[in-house]
XYZ file of N, CA and C in Angstrom:
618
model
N -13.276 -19.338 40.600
C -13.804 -18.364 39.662
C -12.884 -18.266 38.439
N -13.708 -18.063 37.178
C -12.575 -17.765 36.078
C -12.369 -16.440 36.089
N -11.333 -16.096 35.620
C -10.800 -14.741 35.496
C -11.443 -14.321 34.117
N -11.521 -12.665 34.001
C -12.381 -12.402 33.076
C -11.017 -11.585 32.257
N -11.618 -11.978 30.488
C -9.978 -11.548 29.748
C -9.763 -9.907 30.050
N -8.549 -9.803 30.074
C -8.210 -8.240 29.797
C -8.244 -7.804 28.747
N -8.669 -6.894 28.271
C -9.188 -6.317 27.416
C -8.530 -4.800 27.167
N -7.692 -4.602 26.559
C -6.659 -3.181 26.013
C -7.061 -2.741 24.756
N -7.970 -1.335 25.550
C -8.328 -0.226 24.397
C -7.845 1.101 24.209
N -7.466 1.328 22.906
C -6.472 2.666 22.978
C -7.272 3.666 21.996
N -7.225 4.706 21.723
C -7.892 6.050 21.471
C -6.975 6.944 21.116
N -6.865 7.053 19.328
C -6.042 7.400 18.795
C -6.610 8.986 18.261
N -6.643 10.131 18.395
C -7.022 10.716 18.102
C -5.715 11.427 16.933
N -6.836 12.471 16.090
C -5.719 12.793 14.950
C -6.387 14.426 14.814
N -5.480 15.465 14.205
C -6.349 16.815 14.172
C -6.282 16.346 12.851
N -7.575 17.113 12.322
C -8.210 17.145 10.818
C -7.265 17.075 9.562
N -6.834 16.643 8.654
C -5.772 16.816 7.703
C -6.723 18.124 6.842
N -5.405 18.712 6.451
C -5.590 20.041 5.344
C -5.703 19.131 4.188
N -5.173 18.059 3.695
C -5.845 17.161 2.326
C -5.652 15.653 2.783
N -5.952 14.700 1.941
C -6.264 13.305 1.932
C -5.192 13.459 0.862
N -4.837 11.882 0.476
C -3.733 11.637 -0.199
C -4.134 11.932 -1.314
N -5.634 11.502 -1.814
C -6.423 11.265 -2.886
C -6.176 12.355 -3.324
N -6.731 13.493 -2.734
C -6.579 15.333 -3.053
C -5.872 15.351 -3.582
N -4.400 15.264 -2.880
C -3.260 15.445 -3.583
C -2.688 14.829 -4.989
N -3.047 13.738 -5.273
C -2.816 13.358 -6.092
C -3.597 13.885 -7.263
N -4.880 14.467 -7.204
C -5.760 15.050 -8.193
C -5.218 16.184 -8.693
N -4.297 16.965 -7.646
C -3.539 18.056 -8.383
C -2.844 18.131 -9.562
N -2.974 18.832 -10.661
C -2.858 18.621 -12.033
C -0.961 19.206 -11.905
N -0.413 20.235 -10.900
C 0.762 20.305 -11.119
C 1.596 19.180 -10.578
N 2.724 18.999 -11.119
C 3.780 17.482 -10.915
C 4.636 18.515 -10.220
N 5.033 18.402 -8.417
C 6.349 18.740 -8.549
C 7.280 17.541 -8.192
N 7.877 17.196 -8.396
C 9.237 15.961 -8.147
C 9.153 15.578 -6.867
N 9.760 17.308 -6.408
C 10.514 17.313 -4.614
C 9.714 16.941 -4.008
N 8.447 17.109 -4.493
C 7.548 17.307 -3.266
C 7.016 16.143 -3.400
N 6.415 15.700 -4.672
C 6.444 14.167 -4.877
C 7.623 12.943 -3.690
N 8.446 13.536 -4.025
C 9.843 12.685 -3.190
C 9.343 12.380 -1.545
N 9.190 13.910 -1.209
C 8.816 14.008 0.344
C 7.533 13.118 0.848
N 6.593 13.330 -0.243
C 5.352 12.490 -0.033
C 5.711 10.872 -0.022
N 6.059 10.563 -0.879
C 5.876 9.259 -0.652
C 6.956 8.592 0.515
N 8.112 9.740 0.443
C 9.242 8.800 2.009
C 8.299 8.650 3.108
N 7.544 10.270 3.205
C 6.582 10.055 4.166
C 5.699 9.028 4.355
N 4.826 8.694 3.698
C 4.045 7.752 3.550
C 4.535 6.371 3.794
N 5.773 6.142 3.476
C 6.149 4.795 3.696
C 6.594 4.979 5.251
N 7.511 5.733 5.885
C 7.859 6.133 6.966
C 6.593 5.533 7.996
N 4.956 6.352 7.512
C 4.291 5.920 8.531
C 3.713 4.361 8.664
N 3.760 4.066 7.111
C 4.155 2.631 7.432
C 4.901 2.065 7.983
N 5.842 1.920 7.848
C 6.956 1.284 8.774
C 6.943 1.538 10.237
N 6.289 2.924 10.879
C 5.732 2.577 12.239
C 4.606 1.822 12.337
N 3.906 1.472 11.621
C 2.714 0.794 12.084
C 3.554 -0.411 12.506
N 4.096 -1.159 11.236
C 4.494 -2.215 10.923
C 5.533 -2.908 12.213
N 6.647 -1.537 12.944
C 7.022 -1.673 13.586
C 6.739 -1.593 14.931
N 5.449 -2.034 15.229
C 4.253 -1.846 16.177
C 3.583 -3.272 16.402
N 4.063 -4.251 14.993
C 3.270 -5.029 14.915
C 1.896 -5.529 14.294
N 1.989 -4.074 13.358
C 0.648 -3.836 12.766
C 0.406 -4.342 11.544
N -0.760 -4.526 10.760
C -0.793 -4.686 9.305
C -2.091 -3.871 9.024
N -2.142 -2.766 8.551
C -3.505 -2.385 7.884
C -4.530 -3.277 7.029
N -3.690 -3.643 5.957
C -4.911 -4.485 5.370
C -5.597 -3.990 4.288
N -5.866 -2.667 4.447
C -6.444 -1.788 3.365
C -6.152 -0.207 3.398
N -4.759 -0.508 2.477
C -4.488 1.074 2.302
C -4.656 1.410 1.255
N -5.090 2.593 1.020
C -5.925 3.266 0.242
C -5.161 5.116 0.273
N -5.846 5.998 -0.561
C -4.873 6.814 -0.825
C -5.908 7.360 0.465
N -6.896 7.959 0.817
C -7.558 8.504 1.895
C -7.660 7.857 3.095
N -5.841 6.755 3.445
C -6.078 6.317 4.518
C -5.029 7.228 4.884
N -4.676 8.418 4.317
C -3.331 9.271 4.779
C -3.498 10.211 4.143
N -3.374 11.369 5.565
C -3.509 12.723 5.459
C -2.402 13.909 5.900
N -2.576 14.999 5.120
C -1.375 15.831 5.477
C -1.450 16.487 7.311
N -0.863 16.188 8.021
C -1.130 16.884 9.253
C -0.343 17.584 9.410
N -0.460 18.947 9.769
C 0.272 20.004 9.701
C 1.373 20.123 8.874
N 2.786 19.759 8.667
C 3.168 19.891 7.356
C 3.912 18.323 6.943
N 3.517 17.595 7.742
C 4.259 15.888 7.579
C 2.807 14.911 7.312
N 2.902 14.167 6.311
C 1.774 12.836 5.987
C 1.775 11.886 7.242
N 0.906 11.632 7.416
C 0.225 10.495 8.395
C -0.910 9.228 7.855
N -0.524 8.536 8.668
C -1.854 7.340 8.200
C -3.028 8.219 9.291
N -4.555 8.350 8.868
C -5.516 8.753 9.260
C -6.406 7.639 9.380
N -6.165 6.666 9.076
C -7.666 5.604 8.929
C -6.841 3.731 9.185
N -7.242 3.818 10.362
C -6.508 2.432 10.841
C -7.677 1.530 11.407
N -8.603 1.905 10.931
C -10.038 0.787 11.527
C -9.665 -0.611 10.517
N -8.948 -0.737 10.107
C -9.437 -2.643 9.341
C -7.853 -2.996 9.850
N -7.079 -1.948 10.827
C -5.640 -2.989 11.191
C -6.045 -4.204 11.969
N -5.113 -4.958 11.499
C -4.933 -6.117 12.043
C -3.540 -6.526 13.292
N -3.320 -7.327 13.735
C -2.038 -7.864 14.554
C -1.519 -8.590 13.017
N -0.052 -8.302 13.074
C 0.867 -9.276 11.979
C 0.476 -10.834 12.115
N -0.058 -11.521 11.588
C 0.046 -13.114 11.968
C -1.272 -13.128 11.884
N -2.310 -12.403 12.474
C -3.460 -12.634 12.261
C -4.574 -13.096 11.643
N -5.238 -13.872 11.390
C -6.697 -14.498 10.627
C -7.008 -13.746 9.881
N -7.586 -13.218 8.828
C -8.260 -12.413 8.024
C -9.565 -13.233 7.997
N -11.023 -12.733 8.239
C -12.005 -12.839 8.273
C -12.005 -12.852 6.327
N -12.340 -13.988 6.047
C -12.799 -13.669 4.296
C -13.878 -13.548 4.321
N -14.776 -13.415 5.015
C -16.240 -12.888 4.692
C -16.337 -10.928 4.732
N -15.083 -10.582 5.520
C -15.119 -8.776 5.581
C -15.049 -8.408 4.005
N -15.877 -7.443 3.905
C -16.632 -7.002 2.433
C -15.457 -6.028 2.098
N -14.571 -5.713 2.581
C -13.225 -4.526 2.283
C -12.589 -5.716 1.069
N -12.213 -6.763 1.898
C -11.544 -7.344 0.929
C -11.469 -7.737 -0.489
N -12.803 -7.706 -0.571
C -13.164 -8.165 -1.983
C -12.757 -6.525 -2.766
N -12.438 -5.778 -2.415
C -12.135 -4.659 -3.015
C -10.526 -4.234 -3.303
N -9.294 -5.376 -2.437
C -7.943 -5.229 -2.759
C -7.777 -5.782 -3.683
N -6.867 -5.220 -4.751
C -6.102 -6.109 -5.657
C -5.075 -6.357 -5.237
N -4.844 -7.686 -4.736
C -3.716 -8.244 -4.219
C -3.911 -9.322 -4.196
N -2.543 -9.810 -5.336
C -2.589 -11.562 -5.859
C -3.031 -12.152 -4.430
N -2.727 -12.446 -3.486
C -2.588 -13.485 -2.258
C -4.352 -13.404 -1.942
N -5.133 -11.957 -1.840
C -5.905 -11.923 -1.378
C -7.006 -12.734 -2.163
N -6.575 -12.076 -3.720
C -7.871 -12.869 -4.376
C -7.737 -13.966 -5.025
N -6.333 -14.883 -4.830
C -6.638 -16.455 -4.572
C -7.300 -16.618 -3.804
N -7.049 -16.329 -2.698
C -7.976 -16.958 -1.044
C -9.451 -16.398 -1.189
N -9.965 -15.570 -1.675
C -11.053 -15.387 -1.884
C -11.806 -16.023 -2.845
N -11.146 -16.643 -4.301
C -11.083 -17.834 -5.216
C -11.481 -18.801 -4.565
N -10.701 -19.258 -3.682
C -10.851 -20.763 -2.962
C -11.858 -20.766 -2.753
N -11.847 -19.654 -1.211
C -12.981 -19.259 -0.530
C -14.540 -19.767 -1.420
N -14.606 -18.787 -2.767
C -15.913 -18.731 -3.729
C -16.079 -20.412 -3.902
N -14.953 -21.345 -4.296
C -14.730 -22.657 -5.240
C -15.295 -23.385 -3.705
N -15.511 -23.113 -2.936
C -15.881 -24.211 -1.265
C -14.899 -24.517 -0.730
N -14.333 -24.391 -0.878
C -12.417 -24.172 -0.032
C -13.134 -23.933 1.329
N -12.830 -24.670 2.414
C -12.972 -24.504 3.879
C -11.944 -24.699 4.842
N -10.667 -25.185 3.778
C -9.478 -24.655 4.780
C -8.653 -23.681 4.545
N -9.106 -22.590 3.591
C -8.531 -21.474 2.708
C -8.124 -20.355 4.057
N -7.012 -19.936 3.990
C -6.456 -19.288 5.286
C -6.218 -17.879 4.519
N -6.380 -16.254 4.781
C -5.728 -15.464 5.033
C -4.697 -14.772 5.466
N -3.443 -14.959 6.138
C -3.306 -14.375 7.246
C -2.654 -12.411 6.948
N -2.834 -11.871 7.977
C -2.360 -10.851 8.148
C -1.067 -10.233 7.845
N -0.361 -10.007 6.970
C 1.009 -10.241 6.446
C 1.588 -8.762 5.810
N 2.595 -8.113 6.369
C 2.799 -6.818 6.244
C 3.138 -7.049 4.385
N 3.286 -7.803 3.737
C 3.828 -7.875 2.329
C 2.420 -7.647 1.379
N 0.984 -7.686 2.047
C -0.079 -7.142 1.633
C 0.342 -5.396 1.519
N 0.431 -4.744 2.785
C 0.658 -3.905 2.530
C 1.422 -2.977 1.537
N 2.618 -3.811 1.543
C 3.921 -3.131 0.572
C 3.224 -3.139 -0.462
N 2.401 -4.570 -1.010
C 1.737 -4.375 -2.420
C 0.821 -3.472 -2.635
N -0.067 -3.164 -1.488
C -0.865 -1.822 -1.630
C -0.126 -0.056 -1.654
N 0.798 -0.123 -0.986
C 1.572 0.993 -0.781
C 2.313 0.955 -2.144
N 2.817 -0.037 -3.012
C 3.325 0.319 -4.052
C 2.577 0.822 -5.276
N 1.253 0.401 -5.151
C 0.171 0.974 -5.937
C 0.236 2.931 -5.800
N 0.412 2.699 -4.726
C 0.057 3.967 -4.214
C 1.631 5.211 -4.705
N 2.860 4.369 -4.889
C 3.926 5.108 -5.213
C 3.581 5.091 -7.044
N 3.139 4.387 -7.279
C 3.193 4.527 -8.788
C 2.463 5.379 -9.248
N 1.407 5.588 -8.340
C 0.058 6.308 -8.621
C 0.718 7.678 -8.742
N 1.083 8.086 -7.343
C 1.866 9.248 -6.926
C 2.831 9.769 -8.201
N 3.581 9.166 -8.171
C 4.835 9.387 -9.187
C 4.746 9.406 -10.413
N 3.796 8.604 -11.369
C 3.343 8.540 -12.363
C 2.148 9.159 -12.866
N 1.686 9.514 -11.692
C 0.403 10.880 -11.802
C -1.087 9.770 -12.493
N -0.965 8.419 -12.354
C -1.662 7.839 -13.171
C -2.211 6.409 -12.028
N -3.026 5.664 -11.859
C -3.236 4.555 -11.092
C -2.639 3.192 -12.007
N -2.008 2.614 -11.460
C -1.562 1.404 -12.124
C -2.512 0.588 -13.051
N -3.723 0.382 -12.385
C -4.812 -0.174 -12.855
C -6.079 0.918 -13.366
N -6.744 0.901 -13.969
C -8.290 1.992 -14.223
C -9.228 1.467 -12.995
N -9.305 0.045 -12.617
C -10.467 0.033 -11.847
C -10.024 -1.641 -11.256
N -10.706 -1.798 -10.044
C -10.382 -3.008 -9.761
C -10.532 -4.244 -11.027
N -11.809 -3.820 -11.794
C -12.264 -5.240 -12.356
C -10.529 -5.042 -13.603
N -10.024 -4.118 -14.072
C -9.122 -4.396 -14.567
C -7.714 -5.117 -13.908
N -7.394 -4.900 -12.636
C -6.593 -5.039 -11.827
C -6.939 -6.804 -11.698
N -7.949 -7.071 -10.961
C -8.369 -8.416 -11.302
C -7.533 -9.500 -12.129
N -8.208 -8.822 -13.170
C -8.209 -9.634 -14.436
C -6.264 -9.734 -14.665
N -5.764 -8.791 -14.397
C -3.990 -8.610 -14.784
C -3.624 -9.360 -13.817
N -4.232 -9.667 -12.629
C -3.361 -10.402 -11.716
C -3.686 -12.016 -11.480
N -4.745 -12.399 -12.695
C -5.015 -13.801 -12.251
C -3.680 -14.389 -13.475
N -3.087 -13.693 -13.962
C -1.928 -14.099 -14.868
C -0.398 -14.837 -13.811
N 0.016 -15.366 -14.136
C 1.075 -15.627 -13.409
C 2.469 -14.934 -13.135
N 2.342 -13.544 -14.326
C 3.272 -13.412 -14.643
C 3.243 -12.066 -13.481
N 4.544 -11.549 -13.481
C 4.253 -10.270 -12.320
C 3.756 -9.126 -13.447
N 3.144 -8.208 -12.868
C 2.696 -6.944 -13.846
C 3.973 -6.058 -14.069
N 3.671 -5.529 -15.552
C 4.588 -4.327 -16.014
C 4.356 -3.153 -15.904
N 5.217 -2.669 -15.092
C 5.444 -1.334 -14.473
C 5.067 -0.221 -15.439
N 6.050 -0.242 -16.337
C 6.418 1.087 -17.341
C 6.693 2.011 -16.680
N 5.874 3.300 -16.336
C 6.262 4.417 -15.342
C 6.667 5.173 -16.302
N 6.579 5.419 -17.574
C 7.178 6.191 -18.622
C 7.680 7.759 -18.168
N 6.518 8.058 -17.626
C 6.589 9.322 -16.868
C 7.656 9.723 -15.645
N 7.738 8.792 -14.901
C 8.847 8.637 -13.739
C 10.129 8.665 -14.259
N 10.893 9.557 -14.275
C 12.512 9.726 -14.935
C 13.756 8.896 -13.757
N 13.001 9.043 -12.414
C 13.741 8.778 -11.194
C 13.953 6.862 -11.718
N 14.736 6.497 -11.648
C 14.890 5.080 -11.264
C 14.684 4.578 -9.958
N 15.050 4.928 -9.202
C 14.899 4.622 -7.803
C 13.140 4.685 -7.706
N 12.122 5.759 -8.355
C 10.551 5.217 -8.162
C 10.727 3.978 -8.450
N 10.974 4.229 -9.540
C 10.458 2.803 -10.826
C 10.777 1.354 -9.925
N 12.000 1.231 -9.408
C 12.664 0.626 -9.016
C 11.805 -0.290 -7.322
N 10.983 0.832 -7.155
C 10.631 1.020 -5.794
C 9.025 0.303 -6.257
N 8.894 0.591 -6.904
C 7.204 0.508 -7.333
C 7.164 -1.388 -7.718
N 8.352 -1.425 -8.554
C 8.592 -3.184 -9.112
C 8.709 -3.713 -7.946
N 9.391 -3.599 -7.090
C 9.878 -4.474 -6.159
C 8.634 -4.343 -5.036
N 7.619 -3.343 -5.213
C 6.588 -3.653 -4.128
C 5.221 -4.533 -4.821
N 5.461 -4.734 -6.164
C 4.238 -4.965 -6.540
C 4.409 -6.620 -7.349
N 5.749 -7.258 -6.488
C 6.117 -8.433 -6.876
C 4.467 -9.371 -6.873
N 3.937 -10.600 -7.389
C 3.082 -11.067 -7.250
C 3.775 -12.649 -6.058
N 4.635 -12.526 -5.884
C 4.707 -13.234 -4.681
C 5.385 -12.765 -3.734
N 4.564 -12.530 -2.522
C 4.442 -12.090 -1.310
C 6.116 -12.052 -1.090
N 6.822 -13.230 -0.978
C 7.979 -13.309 -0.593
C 9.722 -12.133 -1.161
N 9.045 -12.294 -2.799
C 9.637 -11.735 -3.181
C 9.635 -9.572 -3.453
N 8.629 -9.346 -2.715
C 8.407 -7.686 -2.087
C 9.421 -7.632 -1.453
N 9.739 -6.259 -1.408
C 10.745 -5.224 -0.425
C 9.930 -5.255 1.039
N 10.746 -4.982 1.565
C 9.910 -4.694 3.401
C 9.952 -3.986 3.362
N 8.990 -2.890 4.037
C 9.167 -1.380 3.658
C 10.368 -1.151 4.472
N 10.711 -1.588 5.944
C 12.081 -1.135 5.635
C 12.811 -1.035 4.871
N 12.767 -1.987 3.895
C 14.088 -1.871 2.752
C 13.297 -0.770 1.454
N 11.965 -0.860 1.914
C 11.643 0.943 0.945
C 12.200 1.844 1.647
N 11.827 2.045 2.563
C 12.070 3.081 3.723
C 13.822 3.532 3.356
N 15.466 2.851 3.155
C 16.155 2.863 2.833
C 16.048 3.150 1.127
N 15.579 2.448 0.601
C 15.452 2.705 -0.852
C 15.409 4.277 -1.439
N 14.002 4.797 -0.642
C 13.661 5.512 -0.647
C 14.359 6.686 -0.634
N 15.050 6.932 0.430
C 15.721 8.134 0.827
C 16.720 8.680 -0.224
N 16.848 7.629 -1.679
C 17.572 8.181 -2.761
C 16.947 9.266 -3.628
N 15.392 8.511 -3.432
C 14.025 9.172 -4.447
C 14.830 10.955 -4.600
N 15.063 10.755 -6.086
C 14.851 12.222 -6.534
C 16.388 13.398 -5.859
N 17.378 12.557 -5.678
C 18.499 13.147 -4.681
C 19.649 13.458 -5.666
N 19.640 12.378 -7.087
C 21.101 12.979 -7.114
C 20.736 12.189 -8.899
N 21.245 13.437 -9.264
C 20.888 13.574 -11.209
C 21.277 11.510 -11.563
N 22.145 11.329 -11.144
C 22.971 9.821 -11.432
C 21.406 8.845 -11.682
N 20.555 9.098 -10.301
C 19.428 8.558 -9.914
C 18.407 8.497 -11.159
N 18.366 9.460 -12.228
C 17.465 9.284 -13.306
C 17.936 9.421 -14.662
N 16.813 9.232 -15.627
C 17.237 9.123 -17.203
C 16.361 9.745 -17.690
């Protein structure tokens, strides 16, 4: 007889968040500190996924919610295993801006049939750094994907600015996640360390 596969299902339950990241960010007051706390947080729960073995794939500001008074990831349906295949036919994708993704989806379009995905936590950092600039700069890096697109079929890496961000350590944090080659990103561990300067000590900004 063949043995039939094992099959491990887990059931993550979460209580309701008081806001989505998105919310928060719509708030018209800037405070710093609290800015600071948000985003360590946010990377923090990255780095457990990550240190789990995980890769989301598609983070987004309403994939993280305030739960009781600490941020959480809330929305982990498109994780992947690190190393993993990426299906290029899943319709999420065509919606990241992320150099790696939309070469391979390029190919993919051009008849490319050995065009590979894989699952790679340095997707993430590039999405999570979107998400610190957004935060910190009160502004989205890009207006809309089709602009985002278009800036990243350039070779060159994108310019930050952050005019608004006084902290160096954002600024600092935001460049190094939104490198256009995979290799050259921070691990969020090394955000996760980075981080813990965000907003700590006058030296830190201009």
């Amino acid at each position: 007889d063949t043995a039939s596969p094992v099959v491990s299902r887990h059931c993550m339950v979460f209580r309701l968040p008081k806001m989505n990241l998105a919310e928060y960010m719509a708030q018209e007051s800037q405070d710093a500190e609290q800015d600071a706390v948000v985003v360590r947080e946010i990377v923090n729960a990255l780095a457990f996924l990550h240190s789990n073995g995980l890769v989301h794939t598609n983070l987004k500001a309403d994939s993280f919610g305030l739960i009781g008074n600490n941020w959480a990831l809330i929305e982990l349906g498109d994780a992947h295993m690190d190393g993993d295949h990426l299906d290029l036919t899943l319709g999420y994708l065509r919606t990241l801006p992320v150099p790696e993704v939309l070469a391979a989806l390029q190919h993919a379009d051009d008849g490319d049939e050995d065009v590979h995905l894989v699952a790679n936590p340095a997707i993430d950092v590039f999405l999570i750094g979107l998400l610190l600039h957004h935060i910190l700069q009160r502004k989205p890096l890009f207006r809309d994907f089709q602009e985002a697109a278009k800036q990243l079929e350039d070779d060159e890496d994108v310019v930050v600015g952050m005019r608004r961000c006084k902290d160096l350590i954002g600024r600092y944090a935001v460049e190094n996640s939104i490198c256009r080659t995979p290799s050259e990103r921070m691990t969020v561990k090394e955000l996760q360390t980075l981080l813990k300067q965000l907003n700590a000590t006058p030296a830190a900004t201009m």
